[in-house]
PDB file of C-alpha atoms in Angstrom:
ATOM      1  CA  LYS A   1    -141.109   8.292  27.484  1.00 64.00           C
ATOM      2  CA  GLU A   2    -140.301   4.838  26.756  1.00 70.00           C
ATOM      3  CA  GLU A   3    -139.081   4.284  30.295  1.00 77.00           C
ATOM      4  CA  ASN A   4    -142.080   6.044  31.710  1.00 82.00           C
ATOM      5  CA  VAL A   5    -140.163   8.749  33.435  1.00 89.00           C
ATOM      6  CA  ASN A   6    -142.485  11.522  34.516  1.00 90.00           C
ATOM      7  CA  TYR A   7    -140.627  14.871  33.950  1.00 93.00           C
ATOM      8  CA  THR A   8    -141.135  18.519  33.176  1.00 95.00           C
ATOM      9  CA  ASP A   9    -139.364  20.758  30.658  1.00 95.00           C
ATOM     10  CA  LYS A  10    -137.764  22.885  33.588  1.00 96.00           C
ATOM     11  CA  GLY A  11    -136.553  19.643  35.125  1.00 95.00           C
ATOM     12  CA  MET A  12    -134.994  18.334  31.684  1.00 95.00           C
ATOM     13  CA  SER A  13    -133.534  21.797  31.185  1.00 95.00           C
ATOM     14  CA  SER A  14    -131.983  22.033  34.712  1.00 95.00           C
ATOM     15  CA  ILE A  15    -130.317  18.409  34.054  1.00 95.00           C
ATOM     16  CA  ILE A  16    -128.717  19.829  30.925  1.00 95.00           C
ATOM     17  CA  LYS A  17    -127.553  22.953  32.502  1.00 93.00           C
ATOM     18  CA  LEU A  18    -126.161  21.130  35.608  1.00 93.00           C
ATOM     19  CA  ALA A  19    -124.524  18.541  33.413  1.00 93.00           C
ATOM     20  CA  GLY A  20    -122.463  21.249  31.424  1.00 90.00           C
ATOM     21  CA  GLY A  21    -122.974  19.508  28.164  1.00 85.00           C
ATOM     22  CA  ASP A  22    -121.596  16.006  29.367  1.00 93.00           C
ATOM     23  CA  MET A  23    -124.352  13.464  28.200  1.00 95.00           C
ATOM     24  CA  ARG A  24    -123.187  10.808  30.835  1.00 96.00           C
ATOM     25  CA  LYS A  25    -123.898  13.336  33.546  1.00 95.00           C
ATOM     26  CA  CYS A  26    -127.452  14.133  32.017  1.00 95.00           C
ATOM     27  CA  LEU A  27    -128.211  10.276  32.051  1.00 94.00           C
ATOM     28  CA  ASN A  28    -126.835   9.875  35.628  1.00 95.00           C
ATOM     29  CA  VAL A  29    -128.676  12.940  36.912  1.00 95.00           C
ATOM     30  CA  LEU A  30    -131.837  12.016  34.987  1.00 94.00           C
ATOM     31  CA  GLN A  31    -131.466   8.349  36.545  1.00 94.00           C
ATOM     32  CA  SER A  32    -130.888   9.618  40.020  1.00 94.00           C
ATOM     33  CA  ALA A  33    -133.782  11.919  40.005  1.00 95.00           C
ATOM     34  CA  HIS A  34    -136.073   9.617  38.479  1.00 95.00           C
ATOM     35  CA  MET A  35    -135.345   6.903  41.182  1.00 94.00           C
ATOM     36  CA  ALA A  36    -135.365   9.446  44.075  1.00 94.00           C
ATOM     37  CA  TYR A  37    -138.462  11.301  43.281  1.00 95.00           C
ATOM     38  CA  PRO A  38    -141.874  10.543  41.715  1.00 94.00           C
ATOM     39  CA  VAL A  39    -141.371  13.544  39.037  1.00 96.00           C
ATOM     40  CA  VAL A  40    -138.273  14.956  37.450  1.00 95.00           C
ATOM     41  CA  ASN A  41    -138.760  18.539  37.839  1.00 96.00           C
ATOM     42  CA  GLN A  42    -136.348  21.543  38.562  1.00 96.00           C
ATOM     43  CA  THR A  43    -136.578  21.260  42.193  1.00 95.00           C
ATOM     44  CA  ASN A  44    -136.024  17.600  42.489  1.00 96.00           C
ATOM     45  CA  VAL A  45    -133.024  17.671  40.004  1.00 96.00           C
ATOM     46  CA  TYR A  46    -131.443  20.527  42.093  1.00 95.00           C
ATOM     47  CA  LEU A  47    -132.180  18.509  45.440  1.00 93.00           C
ATOM     48  CA  CYS A  48    -130.854  15.422  43.977  1.00 93.00           C
ATOM     49  CA  THR A  49    -127.515  16.929  42.861  1.00 92.00           C
ATOM     50  CA  GLY A  50    -127.199  18.953  46.034  1.00 90.00           C
ATOM     51  CA  ASN A  51    -126.883  22.171  43.859  1.00 92.00           C
ATOM     52  CA  PRO A  52    -128.455  25.309  45.455  1.00 95.00           C
ATOM     53  CA  LEU A  53    -131.940  26.106  43.975  1.00 95.00           C
ATOM     54  CA  PRO A  54    -132.118  29.024  41.553  1.00 95.00           C
ATOM     55  CA  LYS A  55    -134.700  30.612  43.804  1.00 95.00           C
ATOM     56  CA  ASP A  56    -132.221  30.282  46.729  1.00 95.00           C
ATOM     57  CA  VAL A  57    -129.316  31.912  44.762  1.00 96.00           C
ATOM     58  CA  ARG A  58    -131.534  34.745  43.611  1.00 96.00           C
ATOM     59  CA  ALA A  59    -132.695  35.417  46.990  1.00 96.00           C
ATOM     60  CA  VAL A  60    -129.061  35.551  48.579  1.00 97.00           C
ATOM     61  CA  LEU A  61    -127.777  37.542  45.877  1.00 96.00           C
ATOM     62  CA  HIS A  62    -130.543  39.972  46.484  1.00 96.00           C
ATOM     63  CA  SER A  63    -129.717  40.308  50.089  1.00 97.00           C
ATOM     64  CA  LEU A  64    -125.967  40.502  49.336  1.00 96.00           C
ATOM     65  CA  LEU A  65    -126.652  43.493  47.062  1.00 94.00           C
ATOM     66  CA  ASN A  66    -129.280  45.341  49.013  1.00 95.00           C
ATOM     67  CA  ASP A  67    -129.259  44.485  52.678  1.00 96.00           C
ATOM     68  CA  SER A  68    -126.665  45.362  55.396  1.00 96.00           C
ATOM     69  CA  PHE A  69    -123.608  43.310  56.166  1.00 96.00           C
ATOM     70  CA  ALA A  70    -125.467  41.733  59.128  1.00 96.00           C
ATOM     71  CA  GLU A  71    -128.477  40.789  57.406  1.00 97.00           C
ATOM     72  CA  ALA A  72    -126.885  39.438  54.316  1.00 97.00           C
ATOM     73  CA  PHE A  73    -124.580  37.360  56.648  1.00 97.00           C
ATOM     74  CA  ALA A  74    -127.779  36.000  58.375  1.00 97.00           C
ATOM     75  CA  LYS A  75    -129.474  35.302  55.079  1.00 96.00           C
ATOM     76  CA  VAL A  76    -126.516  33.532  53.560  1.00 96.00           C
ATOM     77  CA  GLN A  77    -125.773  31.473  56.625  1.00 96.00           C
ATOM     78  CA  ASP A  78    -129.453  30.566  57.119  1.00 96.00           C
ATOM     79  CA  THR A  79    -129.258  29.251  53.312  1.00 94.00           C
ATOM     80  CA  LEU A  80    -126.101  27.140  54.058  1.00 94.00           C
ATOM     81  CA  VAL A  81    -127.443  25.670  57.297  1.00 94.00           C
ATOM     82  CA  HIS A  82    -131.336  25.129  56.336  1.00 94.00           C
ATOM     83  CA  LYS A  83    -130.775  24.244  52.617  1.00 91.00           C
ATOM     84  CA  GLY A  84    -127.710  22.164  53.071  1.00 89.00           C
ATOM     85  CA  VAL A  85    -125.734  24.126  50.601  1.00 90.00           C
ATOM     86  CA  SER A  86    -121.979  24.713  50.782  1.00 91.00           C
ATOM     87  CA  LEU A  87    -120.440  28.047  50.349  1.00 94.00           C
ATOM     88  CA  GLU A  88    -118.235  26.714  47.450  1.00 93.00           C
ATOM     89  CA  ASP A  89    -121.499  25.508  45.519  1.00 93.00           C
ATOM     90  CA  LEU A  90    -123.200  28.893  46.328  1.00 95.00           C
ATOM     91  CA  ILE A  91    -120.404  30.767  45.009  1.00 95.00           C
ATOM     92  CA  THR A  92    -120.279  28.434  41.855  1.00 93.00           C
ATOM     93  CA  ALA A  93    -123.858  28.953  41.215  1.00 93.00           C
ATOM     94  CA  SER A  94    -123.969  32.910  42.034  1.00 95.00           C
ATOM     95  CA  HIS A  95    -121.398  33.351  39.053  1.00 93.00           C
ATOM     96  CA  SER A  96    -123.846  32.854  36.172  1.00 90.00           C
ATOM     97  CA  TYR A  97    -126.332  35.253  37.743  1.00 94.00           C
ATOM     98  CA  LEU A  98    -124.047  37.749  38.496  1.00 95.00           C
ATOM     99  CA  ILE A  99    -122.557  37.595  34.813  1.00 94.00           C
ATOM    100  CA  ALA A 100    -126.087  38.112  33.735  1.00 93.00           C
ATOM    101  CA  MET A 101    -126.765  41.024  35.745  1.00 92.00           C
ATOM    102  CA  SER A 102    -126.254  44.567  34.525  1.00 90.00           C
ATOM    103  CA  LEU A 103    -123.469  45.523  37.047  1.00 91.00           C
ATOM    104  CA  PRO A 104    -120.937  48.112  36.106  1.00 93.00           C
ATOM    105  CA  PRO A 105    -117.811  46.310  34.703  1.00 94.00           C
ATOM    106  CA  LYS A 106    -115.611  47.620  37.575  1.00 95.00           C
ATOM    107  CA  ALA A 107    -118.050  46.519  40.046  1.00 94.00           C
ATOM    108  CA  LEU A 108    -118.190  42.915  38.537  1.00 94.00           C
ATOM    109  CA  GLN A 109    -114.602  42.696  38.142  1.00 95.00           C
ATOM    110  CA  PHE A 110    -114.358  43.450  41.945  1.00 95.00           C
ATOM    111  CA  ILE A 111    -116.868  40.920  43.154  1.00 96.00           C
ATOM    112  CA  LEU A 112    -115.568  38.225  40.877  1.00 95.00           C
ATOM    113  CA  ASP A 113    -112.069  38.668  42.100  1.00 96.00           C
ATOM    114  CA  LYS A 114    -113.111  38.630  45.709  1.00 95.00           C
ATOM    115  CA  LEU A 115    -115.158  35.536  44.984  1.00 95.00           C
ATOM    116  CA  SER A 116    -112.399  33.757  43.428  1.00 95.00           C
ATOM    117  CA  ASP A 117    -110.321  34.711  46.651  1.00 94.00           C
ATOM    118  CA  VAL A 118    -113.076  33.296  48.968  1.00 94.00           C
ATOM    119  CA  GLU A 119    -113.450  30.062  46.717  1.00 93.00           C
ATOM    120  CA  TYR A 120    -109.640  29.434  46.748  1.00 93.00           C
ATOM    121  CA  GLN A 121    -109.562  30.013  50.625  1.00 92.00           C
ATOM    122  CA  CYS A 122    -112.320  27.484  50.950  1.00 90.00           C
ATOM    123  CA  THR A 123    -110.233  24.820  48.973  1.00 88.00           C
ATOM    124  CA  LEU A 124    -107.450  25.329  51.630  1.00 90.00           C
ATOM    125  CA  GLY A 125    -109.857  24.469  54.381  1.00 86.00           C
ATOM    126  CA  THR A 126    -110.157  27.686  55.813  1.00 83.00           C
ATOM    127  CA  ASP A 127    -112.814  28.186  58.389  1.00 88.00           C
ATOM    128  CA  THR A 128    -116.388  28.611  56.612  1.00 86.00           C
ATOM    129  CA  GLN A 129    -117.573  31.243  59.010  1.00 90.00           C
ATOM    130  CA  LEU A 130    -114.416  33.558  58.260  1.00 93.00           C
ATOM    131  CA  GLN A 131    -115.038  32.908  54.265  1.00 94.00           C
ATOM    132  CA  LEU A 132    -118.723  33.312  54.709  1.00 95.00           C
ATOM    133  CA  GLY A 133    -117.695  36.873  55.994  1.00 95.00           C
ATOM    134  CA  GLY A 134    -115.393  37.274  52.989  1.00 95.00           C
ATOM    135  CA  PHE A 135    -118.343  36.350  50.595  1.00 95.00           C
ATOM    136  CA  VAL A 136    -120.621  38.896  52.112  1.00 96.00           C
ATOM    137  CA  GLY A 137    -118.031  41.385  52.311  1.00 95.00           C
ATOM    138  CA  ALA A 138    -117.432  41.298  48.568  1.00 94.00           C
ATOM    139  CA  PHE A 139    -120.745  42.882  47.870  1.00 93.00           C
ATOM    140  CA  GLN A 140    -120.416  45.502  50.472  1.00 86.00           C
TER     141      GLN A 140
END
């Protein structure tokens, strides 16, 4: 308040979540979001850090769990292209949502195992489209 930062509670909660308990990261993200946007809210914090928005992650997971392979592939690809999100970031963001869902333990184990394989292959520089197929396939 002393610095005249306009913020919302969701914006501050997002900073804390994304920083993972690191106070230096909290301050850096707060400063960056404040400099880039007139108000530090949830959307602006996620945009400033390049992380996928929670609503986008939920929409992707809904598609992965309910749509056909082709529809889910198109939804994820659209999110990657139009939202500027990397597949690795989407996998990382999906993890906490998957853990919070009430999936059967064996299904959750299978999905998380496949996602770890996809994430590892992404770090090796494997083609993103190929890994996108693996990402969507983990849910089919």
